[in-house]
Amino acid sequence: MRGTVERIYQAENRRVLATLIRLLGDFDLAEEALHDAFMAALKQWPDDGIPDNPRAWLVSAGRFKAIDQIRRRSRHHDAVADMATEALIDEDAIADDTDHSIDDDPLRLIFTCCHPSLARQAQLALTLREVCGLRTEEVARAFLTKTPTIAQRIVRAKTKIRDAGIPYEVPERSELPQRLDSVLAVIYLLFNEGYAPSEGDDLTRPDLAEEAIRLGRMLADLLPEPEVLGLLALMLLHHSRRPARADANGDLIRLEDQDRSLWTRALIDEGCALVPRALSPNGIGPYALQAAIAALHAEAETFSDTDWAQIVGLYEALYRLSPTPVIALNRAVALGMSQGAAAGLAAIDALMSDEALQHYHLTHAARADFCRQLGRTEDARRAYQRALTLTALVPEQRFLQRQLASLGR
Amino acid sequence: MQYLALVYYSEAKMAELTTDDWDALNRECIACGEDLTANGQMLDGRPLMPTDTATTVRVRDGKVTVTDGPFAETREQLAGFYLLEARDLNQAIQLASKIPPARYGSVEVRPVRELKSEGNEPYSGLGSNL
């Protein structure tokens, strides 16, 4: 029985918390209430049986526990507590809660945590903590930061949400584009931290990537905007390659060397089906373009079947939308694949004045590959060595060392 | 909730406007203020004289020091304020985005703090001690 209660709790607790935060307007009180509701479930469900709607039961139990809590505190701060209690026991207001609004609560919580008046780092920390339910220590590990730093960032963000009056709502349609940008960026950052951690021994953190995909699906259900579908498609298509990206030793396998039969077919099908819907005629966004690129890779039966010419075109469009150094680099690499190593090398060399790219290991790794193809072994060796000094990810270092070794002496 | 919308812009940049453009912007600000007031969303607001008319007052250890000019040299200077009544930060941001000089400089939105004689929470701007 205890196991059953715990399983139901695991499945429902993030949604229950989101609803309690909306009802109580206070993150900390809601977390306490959630904990109390779980304790009550452990006590009562074995005797009374599992309720028909465990989520509603937990919300209701949490709400009453919070009322008790506020009443206990109200001996100290009367006026505020009385108001909060009145709002909480206002049955009419609670009765307005249709199932639909409870379903939307996690989304409201994402929009609250990703409010543009919070710093990007705080948005991500708060989303991981409150929406994904990661412990503060886990959030700190994901960021390679000390736990007290993250804890402080989260406390400050919660304080700002309360004091500045950041509402707990999905914003109005007219405000959506800017707010949605933040939400999509945070989900994508989360996915990338799972897909390609910035440091450490492991090549992937599938738990973070899967949580990002779960959030993406939820967002796509509730707001099927083209860029939301584009981001979801992009994440699904990248994630489909996970089983093929590392060998038994945890070593990195490049796209060209991957065993494509290991790619997860269901994720590819789901992602590819979303791409046409993401490529909206009223303006194509950056996630949709990246998803279209990922779909071309996914659909190629072998690396040499890849439609590089079309990928170059998509990167050009992407660069026009968001002219970042990394996109310029990807475009240069695609050009080399499409038109030959000499064209690729020339395109990369043309980018070498960019300081960010000079310090990016993949610039040098890509340059090294083209040099090697052109028989310029010494240049390739120097470029691999430069790349090696610039990456902190252990499997990537091993990969570069193998490349260096394969050049011979 | 009440929010103070502090309007900042680069005085040097504004000085480059022609008289006609400057008049047009001022007329727009008057209309904006009238709209907000009519909706009950603006409680008060005033434009300020340029920063070279400013004096900064500080009290340290009971001693008053008065210095010339605004408190810091920045690219943009405080130009005026709107005291707004808004449901929450989202509405305050929406109202602030209608303030015409938002196009030239920036509008800082700050919730108004209630001044109480007791029961004040520690000043959170300094970060809580964890």
Coordinates of C-alpha atoms in Angstrom, one line a residue:
Chain A
M1 CA 0.0 0.0 0.0
R2 CA 2.8 2.4 1.0
G3 CA 4.3 1.7 -2.4
T4 CA 1.0 2.5 -4.2
V5 CA 0.6 5.7 -2.4
E6 CA 4.2 6.7 -3.2
R7 CA 3.7 5.8 -6.9
I8 CA 0.5 8.0 -7.1
Y9 CA 2.3 10.7 -5.3
Q10 CA 5.3 10.6 -7.7
A11 CA 2.9 10.8 -10.6
E12 CA 0.8 13.7 -9.2
N13 CA 3.0 15.8 -6.9
R14 CA 4.3 18.3 -9.5
R15 CA 0.7 19.1 -10.7
V16 CA -0.6 19.2 -7.2
L17 CA 2.2 21.6 -6.2
A18 CA 1.4 23.9 -9.2
T19 CA -2.2 24.1 -8.2
L20 CA -1.4 24.7 -4.6
I21 CA 1.0 27.6 -5.6
R22 CA -1.9 29.1 -7.5
L23 CA -4.3 28.8 -4.7
L24 CA -1.9 29.9 -1.9
G25 CA 0.1 32.4 -3.9
D26 CA 3.2 31.4 -2.0
F27 CA 5.8 28.8 -3.1
D28 CA 7.1 27.9 0.3
L29 CA 3.6 27.5 1.9
A30 CA 2.6 25.4 -1.1
E31 CA 5.6 23.1 -0.7
E32 CA 4.8 22.6 3.0
A33 CA 1.2 22.0 2.2
L34 CA 2.2 19.4 -0.4
H35 CA 4.3 17.6 2.1
D36 CA 1.5 17.6 4.7
A37 CA -1.0 16.3 2.1
F38 CA 1.3 13.4 1.3
M39 CA 1.7 12.6 5.0
A40 CA -2.1 12.6 5.3
A41 CA -2.4 10.3 2.3
L42 CA 0.0 7.9 3.8
K43 CA -2.1 7.8 7.0
Q44 CA -5.6 7.7 5.5
W45 CA -5.4 5.9 2.2
P46 CA -4.5 2.5 3.7
D47 CA -7.7 2.6 5.8
D48 CA -10.1 4.5 3.5
G49 CA -8.9 3.2 0.2
I50 CA -7.4 5.2 -2.7
P51 CA -9.7 8.2 -3.6
D52 CA -11.3 8.3 -7.1
N53 CA -9.4 11.4 -8.0
P54 CA -6.1 11.3 -6.0
R55 CA -4.9 14.6 -7.4
A56 CA -8.1 16.5 -6.3
W57 CA -7.8 14.8 -2.9
L58 CA -4.2 15.9 -2.5
V59 CA -5.0 19.5 -3.6
S60 CA -7.9 19.6 -1.1
A61 CA -5.9 18.1 1.8
G62 CA -3.0 20.5 1.0
R63 CA -5.3 23.5 1.0
F64 CA -6.7 22.6 4.5
K65 CA -3.3 21.9 5.9
A66 CA -2.3 25.4 4.6
I67 CA -5.3 27.0 6.3
D68 CA -4.2 25.4 9.6
Q69 CA -0.7 26.6 9.1
I70 CA -1.8 30.2 8.3
R71 CA -4.1 30.1 11.4
R72 CA -1.2 29.0 13.5
R73 CA 1.0 31.8 12.2
S74 CA -1.8 34.3 12.4
R75 CA -1.3 34.7 16.1
H76 CA 1.7 36.7 15.1
H77 CA 0.6 38.6 11.9
D78 CA -3.2 38.9 12.1
A79 CA -4.5 41.0 9.3
V80 CA -2.5 39.4 6.4
A81 CA -3.2 35.9 7.6
D82 CA -6.9 36.5 8.0
M83 CA -7.1 37.8 4.4
A84 CA -5.2 34.8 3.1
T85 CA -7.4 32.4 5.1
E86 CA -10.6 34.0 3.8
A87 CA -9.4 33.8 0.3
L88 CA -8.5 30.1 0.8
I89 CA -11.8 29.1 2.4
D90 CA -13.8 31.0 -0.2
E91 CA -15.6 28.0 -1.5
D92 CA -17.0 29.9 -4.5
A93 CA -13.6 30.7 -5.7
I94 CA -12.5 27.1 -5.3
A95 CA -15.6 25.8 -7.0
D96 CA -14.6 27.8 -10.1
D97 CA -11.7 25.5 -10.5
T98 CA -12.7 23.3 -13.4
D99 CA -10.5 20.4 -14.3
H100 CA -9.3 22.4 -17.2
S101 CA -7.8 25.1 -15.0
I102 CA -6.1 22.6 -12.9
D103 CA -4.6 21.0 -16.0
D104 CA -3.2 24.4 -16.9
D105 CA -1.5 25.0 -13.5
P106 CA 1.9 23.5 -14.5
L107 CA 1.9 25.8 -17.5
R108 CA 1.0 28.8 -15.4
L109 CA 3.9 27.8 -13.1
I110 CA 6.3 27.6 -16.1
F111 CA 5.3 31.1 -17.2
T112 CA 5.7 32.4 -13.7
C113 CA 9.1 30.9 -13.3
C114 CA 10.2 32.1 -16.7
H115 CA 8.9 35.7 -16.3
P116 CA 11.2 38.0 -18.3
S117 CA 11.7 40.2 -15.2
L118 CA 13.8 37.4 -13.7
A119 CA 17.3 36.8 -14.8
R120 CA 17.7 33.9 -17.2
Q121 CA 19.8 31.9 -14.7
A122 CA 17.1 32.4 -12.1
Q123 CA 14.4 31.3 -14.5
L124 CA 16.2 28.1 -15.3
A125 CA 17.0 27.3 -11.6
L126 CA 13.4 28.0 -10.5
T127 CA 11.9 26.0 -13.4
L128 CA 14.2 23.0 -12.6
R129 CA 13.3 23.3 -8.9
E130 CA 9.6 24.1 -8.9
V131 CA 8.3 22.6 -12.2
C132 CA 10.6 19.7 -12.7
G133 CA 11.0 18.9 -9.0
L134 CA 14.8 18.6 -9.0
R135 CA 16.3 19.0 -5.6
T136 CA 18.4 22.2 -5.1
E137 CA 21.6 20.0 -5.0
E138 CA 20.7 18.5 -8.3
V139 CA 20.0 21.9 -9.9
A140 CA 23.4 23.0 -8.5
R141 CA 25.0 20.0 -10.1
A142 CA 23.4 20.7 -13.4
F143 CA 24.9 24.2 -13.4
L144 CA 28.2 23.1 -11.8
T145 CA 27.5 25.7 -9.1
K146 CA 27.6 25.5 -5.4
T147 CA 24.3 24.6 -3.7
P148 CA 24.1 27.8 -1.5
T149 CA 24.5 29.9 -4.7
I150 CA 21.6 28.2 -6.4
A151 CA 19.5 28.2 -3.2
Q152 CA 20.0 31.9 -2.9
R153 CA 19.1 32.5 -6.6
I154 CA 15.9 30.5 -6.0
V155 CA 15.0 32.4 -2.8
R156 CA 15.6 35.8 -4.6
A157 CA 13.5 34.7 -7.5
K158 CA 10.6 33.6 -5.3
T159 CA 10.9 36.9 -3.3
K160 CA 10.7 38.9 -6.5
I161 CA 7.7 36.9 -7.7
R162 CA 5.9 37.8 -4.5
D163 CA 7.1 41.4 -4.0
A164 CA 7.0 42.6 -7.5
G165 CA 3.5 41.0 -8.1
I166 CA 4.5 38.6 -10.9
P167 CA 1.2 37.0 -11.6
Y168 CA 0.5 33.3 -11.7
E169 CA -1.0 33.0 -15.1
V170 CA -0.5 32.2 -18.7
P171 CA -0.1 35.7 -20.2
E172 CA -2.6 37.3 -22.5
R173 CA -2.3 36.6 -26.2
S174 CA -0.7 40.0 -27.0
E175 CA 2.1 39.4 -24.4
L176 CA 2.6 35.8 -25.4
P177 CA 5.4 36.2 -27.9
Q178 CA 7.9 37.7 -25.5
R179 CA 6.9 35.5 -22.6
L180 CA 7.0 32.4 -24.8
D181 CA 10.5 33.2 -25.9
S182 CA 11.7 32.9 -22.3
V183 CA 9.8 29.7 -21.7
L184 CA 11.1 28.0 -24.9
A185 CA 14.6 29.2 -24.2
V186 CA 14.5 27.7 -20.7
I187 CA 13.2 24.4 -21.9
Y188 CA 15.8 24.2 -24.6
L189 CA 18.6 25.1 -22.2
L190 CA 17.3 22.3 -19.9
F191 CA 17.3 19.9 -22.9
N192 CA 20.8 20.9 -23.9
E193 CA 22.1 20.4 -20.4
G194 CA 20.8 16.9 -20.7
Y195 CA 21.9 16.3 -24.3
A196 CA 25.4 17.7 -24.0
P197 CA 26.4 18.6 -20.5
S198 CA 29.0 21.4 -20.4
E199 CA 31.4 19.4 -18.2
G200 CA 31.9 16.1 -16.4
D201 CA 32.3 12.4 -17.1
D202 CA 28.9 11.6 -18.7
L203 CA 28.0 12.3 -22.3
T204 CA 24.4 12.8 -21.6
R205 CA 22.0 13.3 -18.7
P206 CA 18.8 11.6 -20.0
D207 CA 16.7 12.6 -17.0
L208 CA 17.1 16.3 -17.8
A209 CA 16.5 15.8 -21.6
E210 CA 13.4 13.7 -20.9
E211 CA 12.0 16.3 -18.4
A212 CA 12.5 19.0 -21.1
I213 CA 10.7 16.8 -23.6
R214 CA 7.8 16.3 -21.1
L215 CA 7.5 20.0 -20.7
G216 CA 7.7 20.5 -24.4
R217 CA 4.8 18.1 -24.9
M218 CA 2.8 19.7 -22.2
L219 CA 3.3 23.1 -23.8
A220 CA 2.5 21.8 -27.3
D221 CA -0.8 20.3 -26.0
L222 CA -1.8 23.6 -24.5
L223 CA -0.3 26.1 -26.9
P224 CA 0.3 24.5 -30.3
E225 CA 2.1 27.5 -31.7
P226 CA 4.6 26.8 -34.5
E227 CA 7.7 27.6 -32.5
V228 CA 6.5 25.4 -29.6
L229 CA 6.0 22.5 -32.1
G230 CA 9.4 23.3 -33.6
L231 CA 11.2 23.1 -30.3
L232 CA 9.4 19.8 -29.4
A233 CA 10.3 18.4 -32.8
L234 CA 13.9 19.5 -32.4
M235 CA 14.2 17.9 -29.0
L236 CA 12.5 14.6 -30.1
L237 CA 14.8 14.3 -33.2
H238 CA 18.0 15.0 -31.2
H239 CA 16.9 12.7 -28.4
S240 CA 16.2 9.9 -31.0
R241 CA 19.9 9.6 -31.6
R242 CA 20.8 9.1 -27.9
P243 CA 21.3 5.3 -28.1
A244 CA 23.8 5.7 -30.9
R245 CA 25.8 8.6 -29.6
A246 CA 28.1 6.7 -27.2
D247 CA 29.8 3.3 -27.3
A248 CA 30.0 0.8 -24.5
N249 CA 32.8 2.8 -22.9
G250 CA 30.8 6.0 -22.9
D251 CA 32.9 7.3 -25.8
L252 CA 31.4 9.8 -28.2
I253 CA 30.4 8.5 -31.6
R254 CA 30.1 11.2 -34.3
L255 CA 26.9 11.5 -36.4
E256 CA 28.8 10.1 -39.5
D257 CA 29.9 7.0 -37.6
Q258 CA 26.6 6.3 -35.7
D259 CA 24.7 3.0 -36.2
R260 CA 21.5 4.5 -37.5
S261 CA 19.5 1.4 -36.8
L262 CA 19.9 2.3 -33.1
W263 CA 18.1 5.6 -33.5
T264 CA 14.7 5.6 -31.8
R265 CA 12.2 5.3 -34.7
A266 CA 9.1 6.4 -32.7
L267 CA 10.7 9.7 -31.7
I268 CA 11.9 10.3 -35.3
D269 CA 8.4 9.7 -36.6
E270 CA 6.8 11.9 -34.0
G271 CA 9.4 14.7 -34.6
C272 CA 9.2 14.5 -38.4
A273 CA 5.4 14.7 -38.3
L274 CA 5.6 18.0 -36.3
V275 CA 8.1 19.7 -38.6
P276 CA 5.6 20.7 -41.4
R277 CA 3.2 22.1 -38.7
A278 CA 6.2 24.1 -37.2
L279 CA 7.1 25.6 -40.6
S280 CA 4.3 28.1 -40.4
P281 CA 3.6 30.2 -43.5
N282 CA 3.4 33.3 -41.3
G283 CA 7.0 33.5 -40.4
I284 CA 9.3 30.6 -39.7
G285 CA 11.1 30.7 -36.4
P286 CA 14.5 29.4 -35.3
Y287 CA 13.3 26.3 -33.6
A288 CA 11.3 25.2 -36.6
L289 CA 14.4 25.7 -38.8
Q290 CA 16.6 23.7 -36.5
A291 CA 14.0 21.0 -36.4
A292 CA 13.9 20.9 -40.2
I293 CA 17.7 20.4 -40.2
A294 CA 17.4 17.6 -37.6
A295 CA 14.6 16.0 -39.7
L296 CA 16.9 15.9 -42.8
H297 CA 19.6 14.1 -40.7
A298 CA 17.0 11.7 -39.3
E299 CA 15.5 10.9 -42.7
A300 CA 18.9 10.2 -44.4
E301 CA 19.5 6.4 -44.4
T302 CA 23.3 6.9 -44.4
F303 CA 25.5 9.8 -43.6
S304 CA 26.4 10.1 -47.3
D305 CA 22.7 10.3 -48.2
T306 CA 22.3 13.5 -46.2
D307 CA 20.8 16.4 -48.2
W308 CA 23.6 18.8 -47.3
A309 CA 22.6 21.4 -49.9
Q310 CA 19.2 21.8 -48.3
I311 CA 20.8 21.9 -44.9
V312 CA 23.1 24.7 -46.0
G313 CA 20.0 26.6 -47.2
L314 CA 18.3 26.1 -43.8
Y315 CA 21.4 27.3 -42.0
E316 CA 21.4 30.4 -44.1
A317 CA 17.8 31.1 -43.2
L318 CA 18.6 30.4 -39.5
Y319 CA 21.6 32.7 -39.6
R320 CA 19.5 35.5 -41.0
L321 CA 17.1 35.1 -38.0
S322 CA 19.7 34.7 -35.4
P323 CA 23.2 35.6 -36.5
T324 CA 25.2 33.8 -33.8
P325 CA 28.8 32.6 -34.2
V326 CA 27.8 29.0 -33.5
I327 CA 25.2 29.0 -36.3
A328 CA 27.8 30.6 -38.6
L329 CA 30.1 27.7 -37.7
N330 CA 27.4 25.1 -38.4
R331 CA 26.7 26.7 -41.7
A332 CA 30.4 26.5 -42.6
V333 CA 30.6 22.9 -41.7
A334 CA 27.5 22.1 -43.8
L335 CA 29.0 24.0 -46.7
G336 CA 32.1 21.8 -46.4
M337 CA 29.9 18.7 -46.5
S338 CA 28.0 19.9 -49.5
Q339 CA 30.8 21.4 -51.6
G340 CA 34.0 19.7 -50.3
A341 CA 36.6 20.1 -47.6
A342 CA 38.4 23.0 -49.3
A343 CA 35.1 25.1 -49.3
G344 CA 34.5 24.1 -45.7
L345 CA 38.0 25.1 -44.6
A346 CA 37.8 28.4 -46.4
A347 CA 34.4 29.1 -44.7
I348 CA 35.7 28.3 -41.2
D349 CA 38.9 30.3 -41.7
A350 CA 36.7 33.3 -42.7
L351 CA 35.1 33.0 -39.2
M352 CA 38.4 32.8 -37.3
S353 CA 38.4 36.5 -36.4
D354 CA 35.4 35.9 -34.1
E355 CA 36.7 35.6 -30.6
A356 CA 34.0 33.4 -29.3
L357 CA 34.7 30.9 -32.1
Q358 CA 38.4 31.0 -31.5
H359 CA 37.7 29.7 -28.0
Y360 CA 35.2 27.1 -29.0
H361 CA 36.6 23.6 -29.3
L362 CA 34.3 22.5 -32.1
T363 CA 35.6 25.3 -34.4
H364 CA 39.1 23.7 -34.1
A365 CA 37.8 20.2 -34.3
A366 CA 35.8 20.9 -37.5
R367 CA 38.8 22.7 -39.0
A368 CA 41.0 19.7 -38.1
D369 CA 38.6 17.4 -39.9
F370 CA 38.7 19.4 -43.1
C371 CA 42.5 19.8 -42.9
R372 CA 42.9 16.0 -42.6
Q373 CA 40.6 15.4 -45.6
L374 CA 42.8 17.8 -47.6
G375 CA 46.0 15.9 -46.5
R376 CA 47.3 18.8 -44.4
T377 CA 48.2 16.5 -41.5
E378 CA 50.3 19.0 -39.5
D379 CA 47.5 21.6 -39.6
A380 CA 45.1 19.0 -38.6
R381 CA 47.3 17.9 -35.7
R382 CA 47.6 21.5 -34.4
A383 CA 43.9 22.1 -34.7
Y384 CA 43.0 18.9 -32.8
Q385 CA 45.5 19.9 -30.0
R386 CA 43.9 23.3 -29.8
A387 CA 40.4 21.7 -29.6
L388 CA 41.7 19.4 -26.8
T389 CA 42.7 22.3 -24.6
L390 CA 39.3 23.9 -25.0
T391 CA 36.9 21.2 -23.9
A392 CA 36.2 20.1 -20.3
L393 CA 34.0 17.2 -21.2
V394 CA 36.0 14.0 -20.6
P395 CA 34.5 11.8 -23.4
E396 CA 35.1 14.6 -25.9
Q397 CA 38.7 14.8 -24.8
R398 CA 39.1 11.1 -25.3
F399 CA 37.5 11.4 -28.8
L400 CA 39.9 14.2 -29.8
Q401 CA 42.9 12.1 -28.5
R402 CA 41.8 9.2 -30.7
Q403 CA 41.6 11.6 -33.7
L404 CA 45.1 12.8 -32.9
A405 CA 46.4 9.3 -32.6
S406 CA 44.8 8.3 -35.9
L407 CA 46.8 11.0 -37.7
G408 CA 50.0 8.9 -37.0
R409 CA 53.3 10.4 -36.2
Chain B
M1 CA -0.7 47.3 -6.3
Q2 CA 1.1 50.5 -7.0
Y3 CA 4.1 50.7 -9.2
L4 CA 6.5 53.6 -9.9
A5 CA 7.5 53.7 -13.5
L6 CA 10.8 55.7 -13.7
V7 CA 11.5 57.0 -17.1
Y8 CA 15.2 57.1 -18.2
Y9 CA 16.7 58.4 -21.4
S10 CA 19.9 59.8 -22.7
E11 CA 19.7 63.5 -22.4
A12 CA 22.3 64.0 -25.0
K13 CA 20.2 62.0 -27.5
M14 CA 17.0 63.9 -26.6
A15 CA 18.8 67.2 -27.1
E16 CA 19.3 66.3 -30.7
L17 CA 15.5 66.2 -31.3
T18 CA 14.1 69.2 -33.3
T19 CA 11.6 71.5 -31.5
D20 CA 8.8 70.0 -33.5
D21 CA 9.8 66.4 -32.6
W22 CA 10.2 67.4 -28.9
D23 CA 6.8 69.1 -28.9
A24 CA 5.2 66.0 -30.5
L25 CA 6.7 63.7 -27.9
N26 CA 5.5 66.0 -25.1
R27 CA 2.0 66.1 -26.5
E28 CA 2.1 62.3 -26.7
C29 CA 3.1 62.1 -23.1
I30 CA 0.3 64.4 -22.0
A31 CA -2.2 62.2 -24.0
C32 CA -0.8 59.1 -22.5
G33 CA -1.1 60.5 -19.0
E34 CA -4.7 61.6 -19.6
D35 CA -5.6 58.1 -20.9
L36 CA -4.0 56.3 -17.9
T37 CA -5.6 58.8 -15.4
A38 CA -9.0 58.4 -17.0
N39 CA -8.7 54.6 -16.6
G40 CA -7.7 54.9 -13.0
Q41 CA -4.3 53.5 -13.8
M42 CA -2.2 56.6 -13.1
L43 CA -2.1 58.2 -9.7
D44 CA 0.5 60.8 -10.3
G45 CA 3.4 61.6 -12.5
R46 CA 5.7 64.4 -13.4
P47 CA 8.5 65.0 -15.9
L48 CA 11.7 66.3 -14.4
M49 CA 14.1 69.1 -15.4
P50 CA 17.4 67.8 -16.9
T51 CA 20.0 66.3 -14.6
D52 CA 22.2 69.4 -14.6
T53 CA 19.6 70.9 -12.3
A54 CA 20.0 68.0 -9.9
T55 CA 21.4 67.9 -6.4
T56 CA 22.1 64.8 -4.5
V57 CA 21.6 64.6 -0.8
R58 CA 23.1 62.0 1.5
V59 CA 23.2 61.6 5.2
R60 CA 26.1 59.7 6.7
D61 CA 26.7 59.5 10.4
G62 CA 24.2 62.2 11.0
K63 CA 26.0 64.5 8.6
V64 CA 24.3 65.9 5.6
T65 CA 26.4 66.0 2.4
V66 CA 25.1 67.7 -0.6
T67 CA 26.7 67.1 -4.0
D68 CA 26.1 68.4 -7.5
G69 CA 24.4 66.4 -10.1
P70 CA 22.8 63.0 -10.2
F71 CA 24.2 60.2 -8.1
A72 CA 26.1 58.5 -10.8
E73 CA 27.3 59.1 -14.3
T74 CA 25.3 56.8 -16.6
R75 CA 24.3 56.7 -20.2
E76 CA 20.7 57.3 -19.4
Q77 CA 19.2 59.7 -16.8
L78 CA 16.0 59.8 -14.8
A79 CA 13.6 62.0 -16.7
G80 CA 10.3 61.6 -14.9
F81 CA 8.0 59.2 -13.2
Y82 CA 4.5 57.7 -13.4
L83 CA 2.8 56.3 -10.3
L84 CA 0.7 53.5 -11.6
E85 CA -2.1 51.3 -10.2
A86 CA -1.9 47.9 -11.7
R87 CA -3.3 44.4 -11.0
D88 CA 0.2 42.8 -11.1
L89 CA 3.6 43.2 -12.7
N90 CA 2.3 42.0 -16.1
Q91 CA -0.2 44.9 -16.2
A92 CA 2.3 47.4 -14.9
I93 CA 4.7 46.3 -17.7
Q94 CA 2.0 46.7 -20.2
L95 CA 1.1 50.2 -19.0
A96 CA 4.8 51.2 -18.8
S97 CA 5.3 50.0 -22.4
K98 CA 2.8 52.7 -23.5
I99 CA 4.9 55.5 -22.0
P100 CA 6.2 57.2 -25.1
P101 CA 9.9 57.8 -24.0
A102 CA 10.1 54.0 -23.5
R103 CA 11.0 54.1 -27.2
Y104 CA 14.0 56.4 -26.6
G105 CA 15.4 55.2 -23.3
S106 CA 14.0 52.8 -20.7
V107 CA 11.3 52.7 -18.1
E108 CA 12.2 51.0 -14.8
V109 CA 9.2 49.5 -13.0
R110 CA 9.4 49.2 -9.3
P111 CA 6.7 48.0 -6.9
V112 CA 5.8 50.6 -4.3
R113 CA 6.7 49.4 -0.8
E114 CA 4.3 49.9 2.0
L115 CA 6.0 51.8 4.9
K116 CA 5.1 50.3 8.2
S117 CA 6.2 51.1 11.7
E118 CA 6.7 47.5 12.6
G119 CA 6.6 44.0 11.1
N120 CA 8.8 45.0 8.1
E121 CA 10.5 42.1 6.5
P122 CA 14.3 42.4 6.2
Y123 CA 15.3 44.4 3.1
S124 CA 15.4 41.7 0.4
G125 CA 17.3 43.8 -2.1
L126 CA 20.4 42.9 -0.2
G127 CA 19.8 39.2 -0.6
S128 CA 18.8 36.9 2.2
N129 CA 21.5 35.4 4.3
L130 CA 21.6 31.7 3.5

